[in-house]
PDB file of C-alpha atoms and ligand atoms in Angstrom:
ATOM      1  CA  UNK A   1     143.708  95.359 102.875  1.00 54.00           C
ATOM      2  CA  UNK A   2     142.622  98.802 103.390  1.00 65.00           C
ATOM      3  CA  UNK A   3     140.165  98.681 100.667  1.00 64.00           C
ATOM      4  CA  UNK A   4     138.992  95.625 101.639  1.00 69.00           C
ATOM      5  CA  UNK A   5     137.740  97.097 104.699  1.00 71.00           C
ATOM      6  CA  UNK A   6     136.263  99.749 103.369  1.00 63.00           C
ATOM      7  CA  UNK A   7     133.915  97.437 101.358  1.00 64.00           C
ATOM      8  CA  UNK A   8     133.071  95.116 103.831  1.00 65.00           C
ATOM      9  CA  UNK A   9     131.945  98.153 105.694  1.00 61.00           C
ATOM     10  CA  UNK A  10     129.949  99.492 102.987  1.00 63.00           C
ATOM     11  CA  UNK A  11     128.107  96.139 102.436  1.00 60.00           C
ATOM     12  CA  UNK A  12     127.125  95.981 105.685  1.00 61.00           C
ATOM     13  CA  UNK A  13     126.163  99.711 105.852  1.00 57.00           C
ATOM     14  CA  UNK A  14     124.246  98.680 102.643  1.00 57.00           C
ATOM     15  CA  UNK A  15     123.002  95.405 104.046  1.00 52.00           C
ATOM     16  CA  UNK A  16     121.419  96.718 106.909  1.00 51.00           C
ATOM     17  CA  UNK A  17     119.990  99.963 104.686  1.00 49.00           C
ATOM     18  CA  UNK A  18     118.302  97.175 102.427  1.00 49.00           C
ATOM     19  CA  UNK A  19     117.198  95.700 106.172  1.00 46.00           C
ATOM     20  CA  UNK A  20     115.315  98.669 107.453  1.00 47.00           C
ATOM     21  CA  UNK A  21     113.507  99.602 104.441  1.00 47.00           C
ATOM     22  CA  UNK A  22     112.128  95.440 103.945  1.00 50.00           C
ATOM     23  CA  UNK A  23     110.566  96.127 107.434  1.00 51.00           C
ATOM     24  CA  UNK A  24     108.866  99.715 106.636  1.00 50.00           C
ATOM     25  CA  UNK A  25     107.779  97.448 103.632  1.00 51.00           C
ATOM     26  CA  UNK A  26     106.274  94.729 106.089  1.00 53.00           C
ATOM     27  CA  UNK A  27     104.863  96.857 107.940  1.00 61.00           C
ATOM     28  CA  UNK A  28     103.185  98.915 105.228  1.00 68.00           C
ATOM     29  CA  UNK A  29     101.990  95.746 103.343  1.00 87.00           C
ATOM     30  CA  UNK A  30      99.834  95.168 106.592  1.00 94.00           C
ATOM     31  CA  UNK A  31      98.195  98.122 107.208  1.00 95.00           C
ATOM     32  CA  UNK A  32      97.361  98.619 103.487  1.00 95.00           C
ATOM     33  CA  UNK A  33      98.024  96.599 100.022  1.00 94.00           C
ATOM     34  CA  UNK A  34     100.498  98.147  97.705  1.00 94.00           C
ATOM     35  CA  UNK A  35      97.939  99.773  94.867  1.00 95.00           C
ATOM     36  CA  UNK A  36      94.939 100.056  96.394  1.00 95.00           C
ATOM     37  CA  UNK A  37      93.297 102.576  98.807  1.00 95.00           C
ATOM     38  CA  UNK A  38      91.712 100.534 101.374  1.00 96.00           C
ATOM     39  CA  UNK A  39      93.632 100.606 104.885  1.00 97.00           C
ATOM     40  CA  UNK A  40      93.259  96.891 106.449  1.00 98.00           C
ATOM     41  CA  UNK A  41      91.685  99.115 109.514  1.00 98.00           C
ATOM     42  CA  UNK A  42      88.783  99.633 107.557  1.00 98.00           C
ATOM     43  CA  UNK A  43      88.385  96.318 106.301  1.00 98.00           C
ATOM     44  CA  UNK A  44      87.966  95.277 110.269  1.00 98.00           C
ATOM     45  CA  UNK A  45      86.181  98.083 111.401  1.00 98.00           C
ATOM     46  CA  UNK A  46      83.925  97.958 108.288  1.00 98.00           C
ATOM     47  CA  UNK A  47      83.153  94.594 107.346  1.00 98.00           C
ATOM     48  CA  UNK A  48      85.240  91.664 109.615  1.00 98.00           C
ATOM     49  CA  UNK A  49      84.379  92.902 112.604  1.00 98.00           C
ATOM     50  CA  UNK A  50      80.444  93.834 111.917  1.00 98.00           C
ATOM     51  CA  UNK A  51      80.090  90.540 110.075  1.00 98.00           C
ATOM     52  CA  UNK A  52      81.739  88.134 112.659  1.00 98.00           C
ATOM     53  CA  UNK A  53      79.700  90.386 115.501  1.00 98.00           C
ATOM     54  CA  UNK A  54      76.547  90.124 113.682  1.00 98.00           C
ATOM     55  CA  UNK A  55      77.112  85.765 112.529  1.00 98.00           C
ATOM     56  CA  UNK A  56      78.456  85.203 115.762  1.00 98.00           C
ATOM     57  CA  UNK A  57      75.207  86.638 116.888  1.00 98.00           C
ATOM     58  CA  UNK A  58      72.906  85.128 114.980  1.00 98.00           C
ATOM     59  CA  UNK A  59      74.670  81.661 115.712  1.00 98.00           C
ATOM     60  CA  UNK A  60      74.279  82.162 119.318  1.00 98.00           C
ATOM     61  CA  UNK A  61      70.394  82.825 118.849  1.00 95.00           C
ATOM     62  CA  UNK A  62      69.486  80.596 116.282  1.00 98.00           C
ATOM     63  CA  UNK A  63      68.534  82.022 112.800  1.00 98.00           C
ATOM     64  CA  UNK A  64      64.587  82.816 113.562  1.00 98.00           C
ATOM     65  CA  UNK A  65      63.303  82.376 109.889  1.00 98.00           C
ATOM     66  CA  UNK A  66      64.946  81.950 106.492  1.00 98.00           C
ATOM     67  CA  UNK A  67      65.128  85.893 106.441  1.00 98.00           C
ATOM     68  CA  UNK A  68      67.950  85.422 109.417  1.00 98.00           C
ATOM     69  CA  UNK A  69      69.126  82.260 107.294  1.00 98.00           C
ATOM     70  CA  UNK A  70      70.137  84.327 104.378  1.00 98.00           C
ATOM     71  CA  UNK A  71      71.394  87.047 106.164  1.00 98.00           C
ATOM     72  CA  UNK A  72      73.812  84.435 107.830  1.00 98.00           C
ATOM     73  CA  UNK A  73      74.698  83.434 104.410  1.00 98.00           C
ATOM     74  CA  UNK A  74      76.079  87.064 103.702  1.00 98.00           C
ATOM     75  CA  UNK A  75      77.604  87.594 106.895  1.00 98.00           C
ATOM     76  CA  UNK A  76      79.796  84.123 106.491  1.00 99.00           C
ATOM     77  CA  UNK A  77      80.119  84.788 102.463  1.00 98.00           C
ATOM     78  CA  UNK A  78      81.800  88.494 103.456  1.00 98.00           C
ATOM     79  CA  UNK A  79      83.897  86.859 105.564  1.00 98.00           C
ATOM     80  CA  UNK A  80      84.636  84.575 103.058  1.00 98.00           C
ATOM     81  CA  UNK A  81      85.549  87.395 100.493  1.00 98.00           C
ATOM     82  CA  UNK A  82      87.572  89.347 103.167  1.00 98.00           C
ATOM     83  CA  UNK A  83      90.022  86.672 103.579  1.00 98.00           C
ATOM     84  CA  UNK A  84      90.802  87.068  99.867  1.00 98.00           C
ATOM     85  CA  UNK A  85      91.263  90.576 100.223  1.00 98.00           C
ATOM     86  CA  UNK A  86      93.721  90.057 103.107  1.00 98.00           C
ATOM     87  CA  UNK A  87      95.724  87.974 101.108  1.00 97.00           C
ATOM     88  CA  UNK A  88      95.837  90.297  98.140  1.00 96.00           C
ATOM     89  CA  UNK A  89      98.022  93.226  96.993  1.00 96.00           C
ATOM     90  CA  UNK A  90     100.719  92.625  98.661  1.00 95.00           C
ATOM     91  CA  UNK A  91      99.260  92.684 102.233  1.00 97.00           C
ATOM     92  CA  UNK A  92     100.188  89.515 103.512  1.00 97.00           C
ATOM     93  CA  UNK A  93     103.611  90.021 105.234  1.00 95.00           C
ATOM     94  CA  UNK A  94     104.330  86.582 106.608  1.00 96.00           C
ATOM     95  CA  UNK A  95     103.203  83.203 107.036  1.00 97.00           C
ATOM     96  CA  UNK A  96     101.464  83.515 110.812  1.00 97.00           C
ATOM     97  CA  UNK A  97      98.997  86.233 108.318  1.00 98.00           C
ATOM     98  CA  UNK A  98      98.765  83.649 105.151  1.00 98.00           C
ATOM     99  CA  UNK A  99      97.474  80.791 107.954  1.00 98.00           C
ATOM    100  CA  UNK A 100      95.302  83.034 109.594  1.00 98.00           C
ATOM    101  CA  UNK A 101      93.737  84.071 106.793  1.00 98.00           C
ATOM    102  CA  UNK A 102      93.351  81.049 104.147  1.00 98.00           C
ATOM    103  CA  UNK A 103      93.066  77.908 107.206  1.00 97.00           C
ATOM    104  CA  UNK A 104      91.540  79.760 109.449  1.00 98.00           C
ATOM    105  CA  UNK A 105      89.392  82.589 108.231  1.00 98.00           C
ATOM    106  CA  UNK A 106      88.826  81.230 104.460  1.00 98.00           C
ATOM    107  CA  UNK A 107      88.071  77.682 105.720  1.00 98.00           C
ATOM    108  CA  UNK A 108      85.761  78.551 108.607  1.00 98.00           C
ATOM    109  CA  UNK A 109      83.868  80.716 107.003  1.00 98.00           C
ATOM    110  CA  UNK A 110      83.456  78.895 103.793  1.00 98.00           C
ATOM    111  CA  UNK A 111      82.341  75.817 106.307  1.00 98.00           C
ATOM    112  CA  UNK A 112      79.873  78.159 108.010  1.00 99.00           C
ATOM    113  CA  UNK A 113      78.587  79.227 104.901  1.00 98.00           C
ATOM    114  CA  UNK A 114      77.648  75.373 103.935  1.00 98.00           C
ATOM    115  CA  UNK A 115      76.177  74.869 107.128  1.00 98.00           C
ATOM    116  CA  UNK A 116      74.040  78.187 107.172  1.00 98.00           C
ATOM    117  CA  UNK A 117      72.846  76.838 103.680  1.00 98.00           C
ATOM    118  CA  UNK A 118      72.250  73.153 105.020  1.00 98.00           C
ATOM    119  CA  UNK A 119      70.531  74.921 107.999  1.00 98.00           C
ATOM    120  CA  UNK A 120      72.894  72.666 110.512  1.00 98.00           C
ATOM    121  CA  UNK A 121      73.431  75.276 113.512  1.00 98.00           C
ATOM    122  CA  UNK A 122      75.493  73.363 115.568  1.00 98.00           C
ATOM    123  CA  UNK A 123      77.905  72.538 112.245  1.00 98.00           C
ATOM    124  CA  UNK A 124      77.680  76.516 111.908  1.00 98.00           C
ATOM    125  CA  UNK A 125      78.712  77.524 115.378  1.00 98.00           C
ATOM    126  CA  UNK A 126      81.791  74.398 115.425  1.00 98.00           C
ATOM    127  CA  UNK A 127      82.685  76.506 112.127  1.00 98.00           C
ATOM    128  CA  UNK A 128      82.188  79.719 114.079  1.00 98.00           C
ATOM    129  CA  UNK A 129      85.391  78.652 116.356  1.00 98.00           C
ATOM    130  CA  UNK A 130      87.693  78.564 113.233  1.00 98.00           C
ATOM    131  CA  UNK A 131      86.307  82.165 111.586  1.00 98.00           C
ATOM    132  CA  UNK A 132      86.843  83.681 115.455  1.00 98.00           C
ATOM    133  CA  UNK A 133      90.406  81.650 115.483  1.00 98.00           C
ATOM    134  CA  UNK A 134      91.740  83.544 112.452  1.00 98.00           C
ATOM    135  CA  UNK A 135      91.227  87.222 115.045  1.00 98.00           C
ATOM    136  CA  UNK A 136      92.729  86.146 117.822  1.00 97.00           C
ATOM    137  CA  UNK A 137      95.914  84.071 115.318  1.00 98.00           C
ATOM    138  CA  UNK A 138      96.786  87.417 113.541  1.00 98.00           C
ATOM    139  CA  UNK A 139      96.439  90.295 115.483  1.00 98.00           C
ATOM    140  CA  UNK A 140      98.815  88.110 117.911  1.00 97.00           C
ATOM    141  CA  UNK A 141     101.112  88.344 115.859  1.00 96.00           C
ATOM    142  CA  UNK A 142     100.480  91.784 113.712  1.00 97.00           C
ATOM    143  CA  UNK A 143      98.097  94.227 115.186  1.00 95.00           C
ATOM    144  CA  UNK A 144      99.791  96.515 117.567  1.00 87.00           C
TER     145      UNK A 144
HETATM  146  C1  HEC B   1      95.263  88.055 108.511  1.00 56.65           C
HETATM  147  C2  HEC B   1      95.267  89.024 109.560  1.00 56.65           C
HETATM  148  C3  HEC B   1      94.001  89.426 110.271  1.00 56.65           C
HETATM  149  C4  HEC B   1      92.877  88.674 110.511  1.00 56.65           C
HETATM  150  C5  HEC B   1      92.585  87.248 110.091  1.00 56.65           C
HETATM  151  C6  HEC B   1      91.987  89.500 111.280  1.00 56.65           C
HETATM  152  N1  HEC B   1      92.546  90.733 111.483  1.00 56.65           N
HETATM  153 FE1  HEC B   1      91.679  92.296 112.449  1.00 56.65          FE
HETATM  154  N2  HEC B   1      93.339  93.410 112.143  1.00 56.65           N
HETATM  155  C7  HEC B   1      94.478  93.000 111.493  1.00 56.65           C
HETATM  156  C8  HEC B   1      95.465  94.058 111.529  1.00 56.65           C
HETATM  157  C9  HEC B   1      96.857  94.015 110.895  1.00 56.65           C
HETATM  158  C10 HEC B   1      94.886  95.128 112.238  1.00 56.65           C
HETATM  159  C11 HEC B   1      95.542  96.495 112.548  1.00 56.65           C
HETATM  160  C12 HEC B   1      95.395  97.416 111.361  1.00 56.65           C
HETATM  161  C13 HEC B   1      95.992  98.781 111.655  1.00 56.65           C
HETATM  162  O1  HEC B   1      95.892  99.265 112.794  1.00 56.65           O
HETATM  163  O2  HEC B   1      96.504  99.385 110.708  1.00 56.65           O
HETATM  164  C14 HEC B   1      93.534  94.682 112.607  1.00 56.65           C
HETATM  165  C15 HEC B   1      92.638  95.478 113.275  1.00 56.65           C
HETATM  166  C16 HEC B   1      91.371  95.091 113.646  1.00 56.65           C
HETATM  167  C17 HEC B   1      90.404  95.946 114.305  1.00 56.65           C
HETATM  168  C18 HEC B   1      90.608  97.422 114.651  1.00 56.65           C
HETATM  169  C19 HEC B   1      90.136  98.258 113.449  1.00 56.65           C
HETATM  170  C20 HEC B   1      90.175  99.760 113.696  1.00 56.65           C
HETATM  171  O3  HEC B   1      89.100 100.358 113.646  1.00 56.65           O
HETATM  172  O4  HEC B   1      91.279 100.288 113.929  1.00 56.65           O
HETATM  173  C21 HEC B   1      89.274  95.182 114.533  1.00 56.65           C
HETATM  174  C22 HEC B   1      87.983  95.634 115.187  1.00 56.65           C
HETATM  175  C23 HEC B   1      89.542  93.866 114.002  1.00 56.65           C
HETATM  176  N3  HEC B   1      90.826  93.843 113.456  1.00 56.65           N
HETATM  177  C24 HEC B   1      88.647  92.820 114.042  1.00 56.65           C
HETATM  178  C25 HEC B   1      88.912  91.543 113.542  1.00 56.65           C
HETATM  179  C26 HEC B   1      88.048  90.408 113.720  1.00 56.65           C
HETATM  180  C27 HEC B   1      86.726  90.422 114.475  1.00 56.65           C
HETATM  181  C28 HEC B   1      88.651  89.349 113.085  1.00 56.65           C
HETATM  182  C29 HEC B   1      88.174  87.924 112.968  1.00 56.65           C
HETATM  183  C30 HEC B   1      86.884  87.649 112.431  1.00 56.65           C
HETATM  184  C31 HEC B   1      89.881  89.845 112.513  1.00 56.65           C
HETATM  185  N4  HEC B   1      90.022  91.171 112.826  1.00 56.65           N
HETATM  186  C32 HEC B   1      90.757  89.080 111.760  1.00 56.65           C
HETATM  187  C33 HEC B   1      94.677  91.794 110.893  1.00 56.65           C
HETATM  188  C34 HEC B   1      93.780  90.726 110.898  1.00 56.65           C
END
């Protein structure tokens, strides 16, 4: 009986050791992937958040000339690339992330990126809503 006890208790005590570290691991996957050296911080600060600023921009204005076109293009097709890199090396902790990142940011920005190429602005900017969608859908959940 007695030993019984003592290894229920020691389950548990394992159980919730095994509990604690899976959420340091959650927590580290989103901040930064598990082999590489790029911290998800600098993913937004260095190429989500200028791209979306700059497209969302752009969008707003109307691409001038084919020059603004193109650059469009790259802003949309970074986006594109960042929301494989979000989903890679073990960042993605959950499935509010995995939405945000393949509907959301990998669809809208792979839709603005066919508009920008078909030159349709107002296909662009109803894309737009989906790319800025995907911000607002994960850092609900997982910025702090
Ligand atoms: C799939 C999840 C996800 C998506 C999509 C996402 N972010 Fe983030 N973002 C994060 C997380 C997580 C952090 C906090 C990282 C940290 O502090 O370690 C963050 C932080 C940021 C920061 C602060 C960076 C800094 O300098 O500390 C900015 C700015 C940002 N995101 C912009 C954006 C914009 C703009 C979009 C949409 C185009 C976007 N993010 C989409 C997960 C996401």
């Amino acid at each position: 009986m007695k030993f019984t006890k003592i290894t229920a208790l020691a389950v548990s005590v394992a159980g919730l050791f095994w509990i604690s570290t899976s959420l340091n691991d959650a927590q580290a996957q989103k901040t930064k992937g598990k082999t590489r050296p790029a911290a998800t911080k600098y993913l937004m600060r260095g190429v989500v958040r200028p791209s979306c600023a700059s497209l969302g921009k752009l969008l707003k204005e109307g691409p001038a000339d084919d020059k603004a076109w193109d650059t469009a293009a790259c802003h949309a097709a970074c986006l594109s690339e960042m929301s494989f890199a979000l989903m890679d090396d073990g960042r993605c902790p959950d499935g509010v992330w995995a939405k945000a990142a393949t509907k959301n940011l990998r669809e809208g920005s792979a839709a603005v990126l066919a508009a920008v190429e078909a030159k349709d602005l107002d296909a662009a900017n109803a894309a737009f809503k989906t790319v800025t969608a995907s911000c607002a859908a994960c850092h609900k959940e997982h910025k702090k």
